[in-house]
Amino acid sequence: MPRGDGLLTHELDPSDAGPQDACGVFGVWAPGEEVAKLTYFGLYALQHRGQESAGIAVSNGRQILVYKDMGLVSQVFDEATLESLAGEIAIGHARYSTTGASVWQNAQPTFRPTAQGSVALAHNGNLTNTHELVQLLRARTEGDPKTGKGETATTDTSVMASLLASYQDRSVEDAALDVLPQLRGAFSLVFMDEGTLYAARDPQGIRPLVLGRLERGWVIASETAALDIVGASYIREIEPGEFVAVDEDGLRSSRFAEPEPKGCIFEYVYLARPDTTINEQRVFSVRERIGRKLARTAPVEADLVIPVPESGTPAAIGYAEESGIPFGHGLVKNSYVGRTFIQPSQTIRQLGIRLKLNPLRDVIAGKRLVVVDDSIVRGNTQRALVRMLREFGAAEVHVRISSPPVKWPCFYGIDFASRAELIANGLSIDEICRSIGADSLSYVELDDLVEATNVPADNLCRACFDGIYPVELPDDDLIGKHLLELPANGTEPLKVIQ
């Protein structure tokens, strides 16, 4: 029987691959606790950030054991597996691939033996100088008889892990202090050796990373929602450019780079859970404020405001409250579509968006609708949605989008369509409106979106909306999801030991 390939959402509607989430990372140092189970539930809370593969690494103080596979957290782990992962330190990862194919070899955490033991690493984000790091790694390992043996991985994460392991005369902690300043791009890391849990965040702090406290330990996670689910108290964010280590001597922090905050604004729009807090702002409240601003800048006479669930719900609530138009649920989402390895038949695939959303005819029939969604990428989903709502009796369909037009790809951990495929890159708003068949279409203004976050504009990465990238990008042929799988300048593919 063929094995699932991890393409959990694209396979169901390959004509419209929306913005795919960044990865989720979780780490815990808690002697006396069931750290594998804490990590499992932490990853469960972060499942929305990556659904292709999941893995957990555990140390018992003597050795590190890694278990990972393709699929959801609940598909990869069962009670018996978690019971076998005994120890005091654990890290976990839920992956959506932004560098390297979605295959088992690229699942995380990534493991490497070192001169003094071993290291396991999990990464959320995407590096922009991977090619340069590969050359550095080749120079450091030239002549090493172990190089070139074993399975191969093709991710920026594997390059980082190999670099950490390449220091024969240094501890993982000392190696990290040398490697981290050489990384460029977005990286929120949790990693470990046999006795210490580590975390690091890039100087721009593009992807979130937070610190929490257990009664008998410490937790590090991509989002505060993961702290909540394991009963950890939120302490603070890991600062941009900060390196943290936790062991039996407690928690210690150092700086490997000066902070230049540029947090991803799309976390507020779509990526993060609504119950997560970023920069002391509850994401649900930010999205609600965005909806209020949309109602003021893009009013319309209508009978009902409905969200495209789930990410459009808070903004739709804000729009309804500000406009005075009643809020209602006109679409029911099948939460489990796109979460299975069973390949749909062509007949099922032709149903398109109906696999994911089903209208409530008695709610929408004869109504003038305001439909609130988080973003438009290619436009295929909105086009099918508008058509479906009309088929179910909607009198008018006015689309309101709680982000500005997405015109530029992301190189820091979100897998958007290519720039040529982005509908807003080639069409005006009026043209997009006609393309999707709506009666009207409005986006929130970028300045209003920034204001809704309560974060200074200069502290946010807005590249997908304005094309201004806070971390310099290399030439086009030295960046991309499959960089390490393609021949580089006529040489062999840039593969790294797994």
CSV table of C-alpha atoms in Angstrom, one decimal:
chain,number,residue,atom,x,y,z
A,1,MET,CA,0.0,0.0,0.0
A,2,PRO,CA,1.6,3.4,-1.0
A,3,ARG,CA,2.8,5.5,1.9
A,4,GLY,CA,1.3,9.0,2.3
A,5,ASP,CA,3.5,11.7,1.0
A,6,GLY,CA,2.6,14.4,3.5
A,7,LEU,CA,0.8,16.7,1.0
A,8,LEU,CA,-2.1,17.0,3.3
A,9,THR,CA,-3.7,20.1,1.9
A,10,HIS,CA,-2.4,20.5,-1.7
A,11,GLU,CA,-3.7,17.1,-2.7
A,12,LEU,CA,-7.3,18.0,-1.9
A,13,ASP,CA,-7.3,21.2,-3.8
A,14,PRO,CA,-4.1,21.4,-5.8
A,15,SER,CA,-5.4,24.4,-7.8
A,16,ASP,CA,-5.3,26.6,-4.8
A,17,ALA,CA,-2.5,26.1,-2.4
A,18,GLY,CA,-3.0,28.9,0.1
A,19,PRO,CA,-0.3,30.3,2.5
A,20,GLN,CA,1.1,27.3,4.2
A,21,ASP,CA,2.1,27.7,7.9
A,22,ALA,CA,5.5,27.9,9.3
A,23,CYS,CA,6.6,25.0,11.6
A,24,GLY,CA,6.0,24.6,15.3
A,25,VAL,CA,8.7,23.9,17.8
A,26,PHE,CA,8.5,22.9,21.5
A,27,GLY,CA,11.2,22.2,24.1
A,28,VAL,CA,11.0,21.2,27.8
A,29,TRP,CA,13.5,20.6,30.6
A,30,ALA,CA,11.6,19.0,33.5
A,31,PRO,CA,13.3,16.2,35.6
A,32,GLY,CA,10.6,14.0,37.1
A,33,GLU,CA,8.0,14.9,34.5
A,34,GLU,CA,6.8,12.8,31.5
A,35,VAL,CA,8.6,15.1,29.1
A,36,ALA,CA,7.6,13.2,25.9
A,37,LYS,CA,3.9,13.5,26.8
A,38,LEU,CA,4.3,17.2,27.6
A,39,THR,CA,6.0,17.7,24.2
A,40,TYR,CA,3.2,15.7,22.5
A,41,PHE,CA,0.5,17.9,23.9
A,42,GLY,CA,2.6,21.0,23.1
A,43,LEU,CA,2.9,19.9,19.5
A,44,TYR,CA,-0.8,19.2,19.5
A,45,ALA,CA,-1.4,22.8,20.3
A,46,LEU,CA,1.0,23.8,17.5
A,47,GLN,CA,-0.4,21.4,14.9
A,48,HIS,CA,-1.8,24.3,12.8
A,49,ARG,CA,1.8,25.4,12.1
A,50,GLY,CA,2.8,22.2,10.3
A,51,GLN,CA,1.0,19.0,9.3
A,52,GLU,CA,3.5,17.1,7.1
A,53,SER,CA,5.6,15.4,9.7
A,54,ALA,CA,6.1,15.3,13.5
A,55,GLY,CA,8.9,14.2,15.8
A,56,ILE,CA,10.1,14.2,19.4
A,57,ALA,CA,13.7,13.8,20.7
A,58,VAL,CA,14.2,12.8,24.4
A,59,SER,CA,17.4,12.7,26.5
A,60,ASN,CA,17.7,10.6,29.7
A,61,GLY,CA,21.0,12.2,30.5
A,62,ARG,CA,23.1,9.5,28.8
A,63,GLN,CA,21.7,9.4,25.3
A,64,ILE,CA,19.2,11.0,22.9
A,65,LEU,CA,16.4,9.0,21.3
A,66,VAL,CA,14.5,10.5,18.3
A,67,TYR,CA,11.2,9.3,17.0
A,68,LYS,CA,9.6,11.0,14.0
A,69,ASP,CA,7.4,10.1,11.0
A,70,MET,CA,5.2,11.6,8.3
A,71,GLY,CA,1.8,12.7,9.4
A,72,LEU,CA,0.0,14.6,12.2
A,73,VAL,CA,1.1,14.4,15.8
A,74,SER,CA,-1.8,12.1,16.6
A,75,GLN,CA,-0.9,9.8,13.7
A,76,VAL,CA,2.8,9.6,14.5
A,77,PHE,CA,2.6,9.0,18.3
A,78,ASP,CA,0.6,6.6,20.4
A,79,GLU,CA,0.7,5.8,24.1
A,80,ALA,CA,3.2,3.0,23.8
A,81,THR,CA,5.6,5.1,21.8
A,82,LEU,CA,5.4,8.0,24.3
A,83,GLU,CA,6.0,5.7,27.2
A,84,SER,CA,9.2,4.5,25.6
A,85,LEU,CA,10.5,8.0,25.3
A,86,ALA,CA,11.6,8.4,28.9
A,87,GLY,CA,13.9,11.2,30.0
A,88,GLU,CA,14.3,14.7,31.5
A,89,ILE,CA,14.7,16.8,28.4
A,90,ALA,CA,12.7,16.8,25.2
A,91,ILE,CA,12.2,18.8,22.0
A,92,GLY,CA,9.5,18.4,19.4
A,93,HIS,CA,8.6,19.6,15.9
A,94,ALA,CA,5.6,19.8,13.6
A,95,ARG,CA,6.7,20.5,10.1
A,96,TYR,CA,5.5,22.3,7.0
A,97,SER,CA,8.4,22.2,4.5
A,98,THR,CA,9.9,25.5,3.3
A,99,THR,CA,13.3,24.2,2.5
A,100,GLY,CA,13.6,20.6,1.4
A,101,ALA,CA,11.0,18.1,0.2
A,102,SER,CA,8.3,16.6,2.4
A,103,VAL,CA,9.9,13.3,3.0
A,104,TRP,CA,10.9,11.3,6.1
A,105,GLN,CA,14.6,12.2,5.8
A,106,ASN,CA,13.7,15.8,6.2
A,107,ALA,CA,11.4,15.3,9.2
A,108,GLN,CA,12.6,16.9,12.5
A,109,PRO,CA,14.1,16.9,15.1
A,110,THR,CA,17.4,16.5,13.2
A,111,PHE,CA,20.0,14.3,15.0
A,112,ARG,CA,23.8,14.4,14.8
A,113,PRO,CA,26.5,12.7,16.8
A,114,THR,CA,29.2,15.0,18.2
A,115,ALA,CA,32.7,14.6,19.5
A,116,GLN,CA,31.3,14.7,23.1
A,117,GLY,CA,27.9,13.1,22.6
A,118,SER,CA,25.1,14.2,20.3
A,119,VAL,CA,22.7,17.0,19.4
A,120,ALA,CA,19.1,17.2,18.2
A,121,LEU,CA,17.6,20.3,16.7
A,122,ALA,CA,14.2,21.6,15.6
A,123,HIS,CA,13.7,24.8,13.6
A,124,ASN,CA,10.9,27.1,12.7
A,125,GLY,CA,11.7,29.6,9.9
A,126,ASN,CA,13.9,29.6,6.8
A,127,LEU,CA,17.5,30.6,6.3
A,128,THR,CA,18.5,32.8,3.5
A,129,ASN,CA,22.2,32.0,3.4
A,130,THR,CA,22.0,28.2,3.3
A,131,HIS,CA,24.2,28.0,0.2
A,132,GLU,CA,27.0,29.9,2.0
A,133,LEU,CA,26.6,27.7,5.1
A,134,VAL,CA,26.9,24.5,3.0
A,135,GLN,CA,30.2,25.8,1.7
A,136,LEU,CA,31.3,26.6,5.3
A,137,LEU,CA,30.3,23.1,6.3
A,138,ARG,CA,32.2,21.5,3.5
A,139,ALA,CA,35.3,23.4,4.5
A,140,ARG,CA,35.0,22.4,8.1
A,141,THR,CA,34.4,18.7,7.3
A,142,GLU,CA,36.8,18.3,4.4
A,143,GLY,CA,38.8,15.1,5.0
A,144,ASP,CA,36.5,13.8,7.7
A,145,PRO,CA,36.0,10.0,6.9
A,146,LYS,CA,32.4,10.2,8.3
A,147,THR,CA,31.3,12.8,5.8
A,148,GLY,CA,29.2,11.4,2.9
A,149,LYS,CA,27.9,8.4,4.8
A,150,GLY,CA,24.4,7.7,6.0
A,151,GLU,CA,21.0,9.0,4.9
A,152,THR,CA,20.8,12.4,3.2
A,153,ALA,CA,18.6,15.3,4.2
A,154,THR,CA,18.0,18.5,2.1
A,155,THR,CA,17.0,21.1,4.6
A,156,ASP,CA,18.6,24.2,6.1
A,157,THR,CA,18.0,22.6,9.5
A,158,SER,CA,20.2,19.7,8.6
A,159,VAL,CA,23.0,22.2,7.7
A,160,MET,CA,22.7,23.9,11.0
A,161,ALA,CA,22.8,20.6,12.9
A,162,SER,CA,25.8,19.4,11.0
A,163,LEU,CA,27.6,22.7,11.7
A,164,LEU,CA,27.0,22.3,15.4
A,165,ALA,CA,28.3,18.8,15.3
A,166,SER,CA,31.4,19.7,13.3
A,167,TYR,CA,33.3,21.3,16.3
A,168,GLN,CA,35.4,18.4,17.5
A,169,ASP,CA,37.0,20.3,20.4
A,170,ARG,CA,33.9,22.3,21.7
A,171,SER,CA,30.7,21.6,23.5
A,172,VAL,CA,27.4,22.1,21.7
A,173,GLU,CA,26.9,25.3,23.7
A,174,ASP,CA,30.3,26.7,22.6
A,175,ALA,CA,29.7,25.6,19.0
A,176,ALA,CA,26.3,27.3,19.0
A,177,LEU,CA,27.8,30.6,20.1
A,178,ASP,CA,30.1,30.4,17.0
A,179,VAL,CA,27.4,29.1,14.6
A,180,LEU,CA,24.4,31.3,15.5
A,181,PRO,CA,26.0,34.7,14.4
A,182,GLN,CA,26.7,33.2,11.0
A,183,LEU,CA,23.0,32.3,10.3
A,184,ARG,CA,20.9,34.7,8.2
A,185,GLY,CA,17.1,34.7,7.8
A,186,ALA,CA,14.4,33.5,10.1
A,187,PHE,CA,15.2,30.9,12.8
A,188,SER,CA,13.5,30.1,16.0
A,189,LEU,CA,15.4,27.1,17.3
A,190,VAL,CA,15.1,24.5,20.1
A,191,PHE,CA,17.9,22.0,20.4
A,192,MET,CA,19.5,19.8,23.0
A,193,ASP,CA,22.5,17.7,24.0
A,194,GLU,CA,22.3,15.0,26.6
A,195,GLY,CA,22.1,17.4,29.5
A,196,THR,CA,21.0,20.8,28.4
A,197,LEU,CA,18.0,22.4,26.5
A,198,TYR,CA,18.9,25.3,24.3
A,199,ALA,CA,16.9,27.9,22.4
A,200,ALA,CA,17.8,30.7,20.0
A,201,ARG,CA,15.9,33.3,17.9
A,202,ASP,CA,17.3,35.3,15.0
A,203,PRO,CA,18.2,39.0,15.5
A,204,GLN,CA,15.0,40.1,13.7
A,205,GLY,CA,12.8,37.8,15.7
A,206,ILE,CA,10.7,37.1,12.6
A,207,ARG,CA,9.1,33.9,13.9
A,208,PRO,CA,7.7,33.8,17.5
A,209,LEU,CA,9.4,31.9,20.4
A,210,VAL,CA,8.3,32.1,24.0
A,211,LEU,CA,9.5,31.0,27.4
A,212,GLY,CA,7.3,29.4,30.1
A,213,ARG,CA,7.8,28.0,33.6
A,214,LEU,CA,6.6,24.7,35.0
A,215,GLU,CA,6.6,23.9,38.7
A,216,ARG,CA,9.6,21.7,38.1
A,217,GLY,CA,11.0,22.9,34.9
A,218,TRP,CA,11.0,25.2,31.9
A,219,VAL,CA,9.2,25.2,28.5
A,220,ILE,CA,10.1,26.9,25.2
A,221,ALA,CA,7.5,27.0,22.4
A,222,SER,CA,6.5,28.7,19.2
A,223,GLU,CA,3.3,30.1,20.7
A,224,THR,CA,1.9,30.8,24.2
A,225,ALA,CA,-1.1,28.5,23.4
A,226,ALA,CA,1.3,25.6,23.7
A,227,LEU,CA,2.3,26.8,27.2
A,228,ASP,CA,-1.3,27.0,28.2
A,229,ILE,CA,-2.0,23.4,27.1
A,230,VAL,CA,0.8,21.9,29.3
A,231,GLY,CA,0.1,24.1,32.3
A,232,ALA,CA,3.1,26.3,32.0
A,233,SER,CA,3.1,29.9,33.1
A,234,TYR,CA,4.1,32.4,30.4
A,235,ILE,CA,7.3,34.3,31.4
A,236,ARG,CA,8.4,36.3,28.4
A,237,GLU,CA,9.4,36.1,24.7
A,238,ILE,CA,12.8,34.8,23.8
A,239,GLU,CA,14.3,38.1,22.6
A,240,PRO,CA,15.7,38.6,19.0
A,241,GLY,CA,19.3,37.7,19.0
A,242,GLU,CA,19.1,35.8,22.3
A,243,PHE,CA,20.5,32.4,23.2
A,244,VAL,CA,19.1,30.5,26.2
A,245,ALA,CA,20.4,27.4,27.9
A,246,VAL,CA,18.6,25.4,30.6
A,247,ASP,CA,20.1,22.6,32.7
A,248,GLU,CA,20.4,21.5,36.4
A,249,ASP,CA,22.1,24.9,37.2
A,250,GLY,CA,19.0,26.8,36.0
A,251,LEU,CA,18.4,29.1,33.1
A,252,ARG,CA,21.1,31.4,31.6
A,253,SER,CA,20.8,33.8,28.7
A,254,SER,CA,23.3,35.5,26.4
A,255,ARG,CA,23.3,37.6,23.3
A,256,PHE,CA,24.8,36.4,20.0
A,257,ALA,CA,23.6,39.4,18.0
A,258,GLU,CA,22.1,42.9,18.6
A,259,PRO,CA,18.3,42.8,18.3
A,260,GLU,CA,16.7,44.4,15.2
A,261,PRO,CA,13.0,43.4,15.7
A,262,LYS,CA,11.1,42.6,12.6
A,263,GLY,CA,8.3,40.3,13.7
A,264,CYS,CA,6.2,38.7,10.9
A,265,ILE,CA,3.0,40.7,10.5
A,266,PHE,CA,1.3,37.6,8.9
A,267,GLU,CA,1.4,35.9,12.2
A,268,TYR,CA,-1.3,38.3,13.4
A,269,VAL,CA,-3.3,37.9,10.2
A,270,TYR,CA,-3.3,34.1,9.8
A,271,LEU,CA,-0.5,32.0,11.1
A,272,ALA,CA,-0.8,32.1,14.9
A,273,ARG,CA,-3.7,30.7,16.9
A,274,PRO,CA,-6.2,33.4,17.9
A,275,ASP,CA,-5.6,32.5,21.6
A,276,THR,CA,-1.9,33.1,21.3
A,277,THR,CA,-0.2,36.3,22.6
A,278,ILE,CA,2.5,38.0,20.5
A,279,ASN,CA,4.2,41.2,21.8
A,280,GLU,CA,1.7,41.3,24.7
A,281,GLN,CA,-1.2,41.4,22.2
A,282,ARG,CA,-3.8,38.6,22.1
A,283,VAL,CA,-4.0,37.6,18.4
A,284,PHE,CA,-7.9,37.3,18.6
A,285,SER,CA,-8.1,41.0,19.7
A,286,VAL,CA,-5.8,42.1,16.9
A,287,ARG,CA,-7.9,40.4,14.3
A,288,GLU,CA,-11.0,41.9,15.8
A,289,ARG,CA,-9.5,45.4,15.6
A,290,ILE,CA,-8.6,44.7,11.9
A,291,GLY,CA,-12.3,43.9,11.3
A,292,ARG,CA,-13.4,47.1,12.9
A,293,LYS,CA,-11.0,49.1,10.7
A,294,LEU,CA,-12.3,47.3,7.6
A,295,ALA,CA,-15.9,48.2,8.6
A,296,ARG,CA,-14.9,51.9,8.8
A,297,THR,CA,-12.8,52.0,5.6
A,298,ALA,CA,-14.9,49.6,3.5
A,299,PRO,CA,-18.6,49.9,4.5
A,300,VAL,CA,-21.4,48.4,2.6
A,301,GLU,CA,-25.2,47.9,2.9
A,302,ALA,CA,-25.8,44.3,3.8
A,303,ASP,CA,-27.9,41.9,5.9
A,304,LEU,CA,-25.3,39.6,7.4
A,305,VAL,CA,-21.6,39.4,8.1
A,306,ILE,CA,-20.2,35.8,7.8
A,307,PRO,CA,-16.6,34.6,8.3
A,308,VAL,CA,-14.7,32.1,6.2
A,309,PRO,CA,-13.8,29.8,9.1
A,310,GLU,CA,-11.7,29.7,11.1
A,311,SER,CA,-9.2,32.4,10.6
A,312,GLY,CA,-11.7,34.9,9.3
A,313,THR,CA,-13.9,34.7,12.4
A,314,PRO,CA,-12.4,37.3,14.7
A,315,ALA,CA,-12.2,40.0,12.0
A,316,ALA,CA,-15.8,39.2,11.0
A,317,ILE,CA,-16.9,39.7,14.6
A,318,GLY,CA,-15.1,43.1,14.6
A,319,TYR,CA,-16.6,44.1,11.3
A,320,ALA,CA,-20.1,43.2,12.4
A,321,GLU,CA,-19.8,45.0,15.8
A,322,GLU,CA,-18.4,48.2,14.1
A,323,SER,CA,-20.9,48.2,11.2
A,324,GLY,CA,-24.0,47.2,13.1
A,325,ILE,CA,-24.7,44.5,10.6
A,326,PRO,CA,-25.6,41.2,12.3
A,327,PHE,CA,-22.9,38.5,12.6
A,328,GLY,CA,-23.8,34.9,11.6
A,329,HIS,CA,-22.3,31.6,10.7
A,330,GLY,CA,-23.2,30.9,7.1
A,331,LEU,CA,-20.4,28.4,6.4
A,332,VAL,CA,-19.6,25.2,8.3
A,333,LYS,CA,-16.0,24.0,8.1
A,334,ASN,CA,-15.0,20.3,7.9
A,335,SER,CA,-12.0,20.5,10.3
A,336,TYR,CA,-10.7,17.1,9.2
A,337,VAL,CA,-10.5,17.7,5.5
A,338,GLY,CA,-6.9,18.1,4.5
A,339,ARG,CA,-5.8,16.1,7.5
A,340,THR,CA,-5.7,12.6,6.0
A,341,PHE,CA,-3.3,10.5,3.9
A,342,ILE,CA,-6.2,9.0,1.9
A,343,GLN,CA,-6.0,10.3,-1.6
A,344,PRO,CA,-9.3,11.6,-2.9
A,345,SER,CA,-10.8,10.4,-6.2
A,346,GLN,CA,-11.0,12.8,-9.2
A,347,THR,CA,-14.8,13.0,-8.6
A,348,ILE,CA,-14.2,14.1,-5.0
A,349,ARG,CA,-11.5,16.5,-6.0
A,350,GLN,CA,-13.8,18.2,-8.4
A,351,LEU,CA,-16.0,19.2,-5.5
A,352,GLY,CA,-13.2,21.7,-4.7
A,353,ILE,CA,-14.0,24.0,-1.8
A,354,ARG,CA,-17.1,22.0,-0.9
A,355,LEU,CA,-14.8,19.5,0.7
A,356,LYS,CA,-13.8,22.1,3.2
A,357,LEU,CA,-16.8,24.5,3.5
A,358,ASN,CA,-20.6,23.8,3.4
A,359,PRO,CA,-23.0,26.7,3.3
A,360,LEU,CA,-26.1,26.9,5.5
A,361,ARG,CA,-28.8,27.6,2.9
A,362,ASP,CA,-31.5,28.8,5.3
A,363,VAL,CA,-29.0,31.4,6.8
A,364,ILE,CA,-27.7,32.9,3.5
A,365,ALA,CA,-30.6,32.6,1.1
A,366,GLY,CA,-31.9,36.0,-0.1
A,367,LYS,CA,-29.3,37.8,2.1
A,368,ARG,CA,-26.8,40.5,1.1
A,369,LEU,CA,-23.6,39.0,2.6
A,370,VAL,CA,-20.3,40.5,3.8
A,371,VAL,CA,-17.9,37.6,3.6
A,372,VAL,CA,-14.7,38.2,5.7
A,373,ASP,CA,-11.5,36.2,4.9
A,374,ASP,CA,-7.9,36.5,6.0
A,375,SER,CA,-6.2,36.7,2.6
A,376,ILE,CA,-6.4,36.1,-1.2
A,377,VAL,CA,-3.4,34.3,-2.8
A,378,ARG,CA,-4.3,32.9,-6.2
A,379,GLY,CA,-8.0,33.7,-5.9
A,380,ASN,CA,-9.3,30.2,-6.8
A,381,THR,CA,-10.8,29.6,-3.3
A,382,GLN,CA,-12.6,32.9,-3.2
A,383,ARG,CA,-13.9,32.5,-6.8
A,384,ALA,CA,-15.3,29.1,-5.9
A,385,LEU,CA,-16.7,30.4,-2.6
A,386,VAL,CA,-18.6,33.3,-4.2
A,387,ARG,CA,-20.0,31.0,-6.9
A,388,MET,CA,-21.2,28.5,-4.2
A,389,LEU,CA,-22.8,31.2,-2.0
A,390,ARG,CA,-24.8,32.4,-5.0
A,391,GLU,CA,-25.9,28.9,-5.8
A,392,PHE,CA,-27.2,28.6,-2.3
A,393,GLY,CA,-29.3,31.7,-2.7
A,394,ALA,CA,-27.1,34.7,-1.6
A,395,ALA,CA,-28.5,37.9,-3.1
A,396,GLU,CA,-25.2,39.8,-3.0
A,397,VAL,CA,-21.6,38.8,-2.0
A,398,HIS,CA,-19.3,41.5,-0.7
A,399,VAL,CA,-15.8,40.2,0.1
A,400,ARG,CA,-13.7,41.9,2.8
A,401,ILE,CA,-10.1,40.8,3.4
A,402,SER,CA,-8.3,41.3,6.7
A,403,SER,CA,-4.9,41.7,5.1
A,404,PRO,CA,-3.6,43.9,2.3
A,405,PRO,CA,-3.0,42.3,-1.1
A,406,VAL,CA,-0.3,39.7,-1.0
A,407,LYS,CA,2.1,40.7,-3.8
A,408,TRP,CA,5.5,39.3,-2.8
A,409,PRO,CA,6.6,35.8,-1.7
A,410,CYS,CA,8.0,35.0,1.7
A,411,PHE,CA,11.6,33.7,2.2
A,412,TYR,CA,11.3,33.5,6.0
A,413,GLY,CA,9.2,30.5,6.6
A,414,ILE,CA,5.8,30.9,4.9
A,415,ASP,CA,5.3,29.0,1.6
A,416,PHE,CA,3.2,31.4,-0.5
A,417,ALA,CA,2.6,30.8,-4.2
A,418,SER,CA,5.3,32.2,-6.5
A,419,ARG,CA,5.1,35.9,-7.4
A,420,ALA,CA,3.8,35.1,-10.9
A,421,GLU,CA,0.9,33.1,-9.3
A,422,LEU,CA,-0.1,35.8,-6.8
A,423,ILE,CA,-3.3,37.3,-8.2
A,424,ALA,CA,-2.7,40.8,-6.6
A,425,ASN,CA,0.7,41.0,-8.4
A,426,GLY,CA,-0.9,41.3,-11.8
A,427,LEU,CA,-4.4,42.7,-11.2
A,428,SER,CA,-5.9,45.7,-9.6
A,429,ILE,CA,-8.5,45.3,-6.8
A,430,ASP,CA,-11.3,46.0,-9.2
A,431,GLU,CA,-10.0,43.4,-11.6
A,432,ILE,CA,-9.6,40.9,-8.7
A,433,CYS,CA,-13.2,41.6,-7.7
A,434,ARG,CA,-14.4,40.8,-11.2
A,435,SER,CA,-12.2,37.8,-11.4
A,436,ILE,CA,-13.7,36.2,-8.2
A,437,GLY,CA,-17.2,37.3,-9.2
A,438,ALA,CA,-17.9,39.4,-6.0
A,439,ASP,CA,-20.2,42.4,-5.9
A,440,SER,CA,-17.5,44.3,-4.2
A,441,LEU,CA,-14.0,43.6,-2.8
A,442,SER,CA,-11.9,45.6,-0.2
A,443,TYR,CA,-8.7,44.9,1.7
A,444,VAL,CA,-7.6,46.4,4.9
A,445,GLU,CA,-5.0,49.1,4.4
A,446,LEU,CA,-1.4,48.2,5.4
A,447,ASP,CA,-1.2,51.2,7.8
A,448,ASP,CA,-4.5,50.1,9.5
A,449,LEU,CA,-3.2,46.5,9.8
A,450,VAL,CA,0.0,47.8,11.5
A,451,GLU,CA,-1.9,50.0,13.8
A,452,ALA,CA,-4.2,47.1,14.8
A,453,THR,CA,-1.1,45.1,16.0
A,454,ASN,CA,-0.1,47.9,18.4
A,455,VAL,CA,3.5,47.2,17.3
A,456,PRO,CA,5.6,50.0,15.7
A,457,ALA,CA,5.8,49.6,11.9
A,458,ASP,CA,9.6,49.6,11.9
A,459,ASN,CA,9.4,46.5,14.2
A,460,LEU,CA,7.4,44.4,11.8
A,461,CYS,CA,8.3,42.4,8.6
A,462,ARG,CA,5.7,43.4,6.0
A,463,ALA,CA,7.6,42.0,3.0
A,464,CYS,CA,4.7,39.9,1.6
A,465,PHE,CA,2.7,43.2,1.3
A,466,ASP,CA,5.3,45.8,0.5
A,467,GLY,CA,8.3,43.9,-0.9
A,468,ILE,CA,10.7,45.3,1.6
A,469,TYR,CA,12.8,42.4,3.0
A,470,PRO,CA,14.4,43.0,6.4
A,471,VAL,CA,17.1,40.4,5.8
A,472,GLU,CA,19.1,40.6,2.5
A,473,LEU,CA,18.3,37.9,0.0
A,474,PRO,CA,20.8,36.1,-2.2
A,475,ASP,CA,20.6,35.7,-5.9
A,476,ASP,CA,17.5,33.8,-7.1
A,477,ASP,CA,19.5,30.7,-7.9
A,478,LEU,CA,20.8,30.5,-4.4
A,479,ILE,CA,17.5,30.5,-2.6
A,480,GLY,CA,14.3,28.4,-2.8
A,481,LYS,CA,12.6,25.4,-1.3
A,482,HIS,CA,14.6,22.8,-3.4
A,483,LEU,CA,18.0,24.5,-3.3
A,484,LEU,CA,19.7,21.5,-1.6
A,485,GLU,CA,18.1,19.1,-4.0
A,486,LEU,CA,19.1,20.7,-7.3
A,487,PRO,CA,22.6,20.8,-8.9
A,488,ALA,CA,24.4,24.0,-7.9
A,489,ASN,CA,26.3,25.6,-10.8
A,490,GLY,CA,26.8,22.3,-12.5
A,491,THR,CA,28.1,20.5,-9.4
A,492,GLU,CA,26.5,17.7,-7.5
A,493,PRO,CA,23.3,18.5,-5.5
A,494,LEU,CA,24.0,20.1,-2.1
A,495,LYS,CA,23.1,17.2,0.1
A,496,VAL,CA,23.9,17.1,3.8
A,497,ILE,CA,24.4,14.2,6.1
A,498,GLN,CA,21.3,13.2,8.1
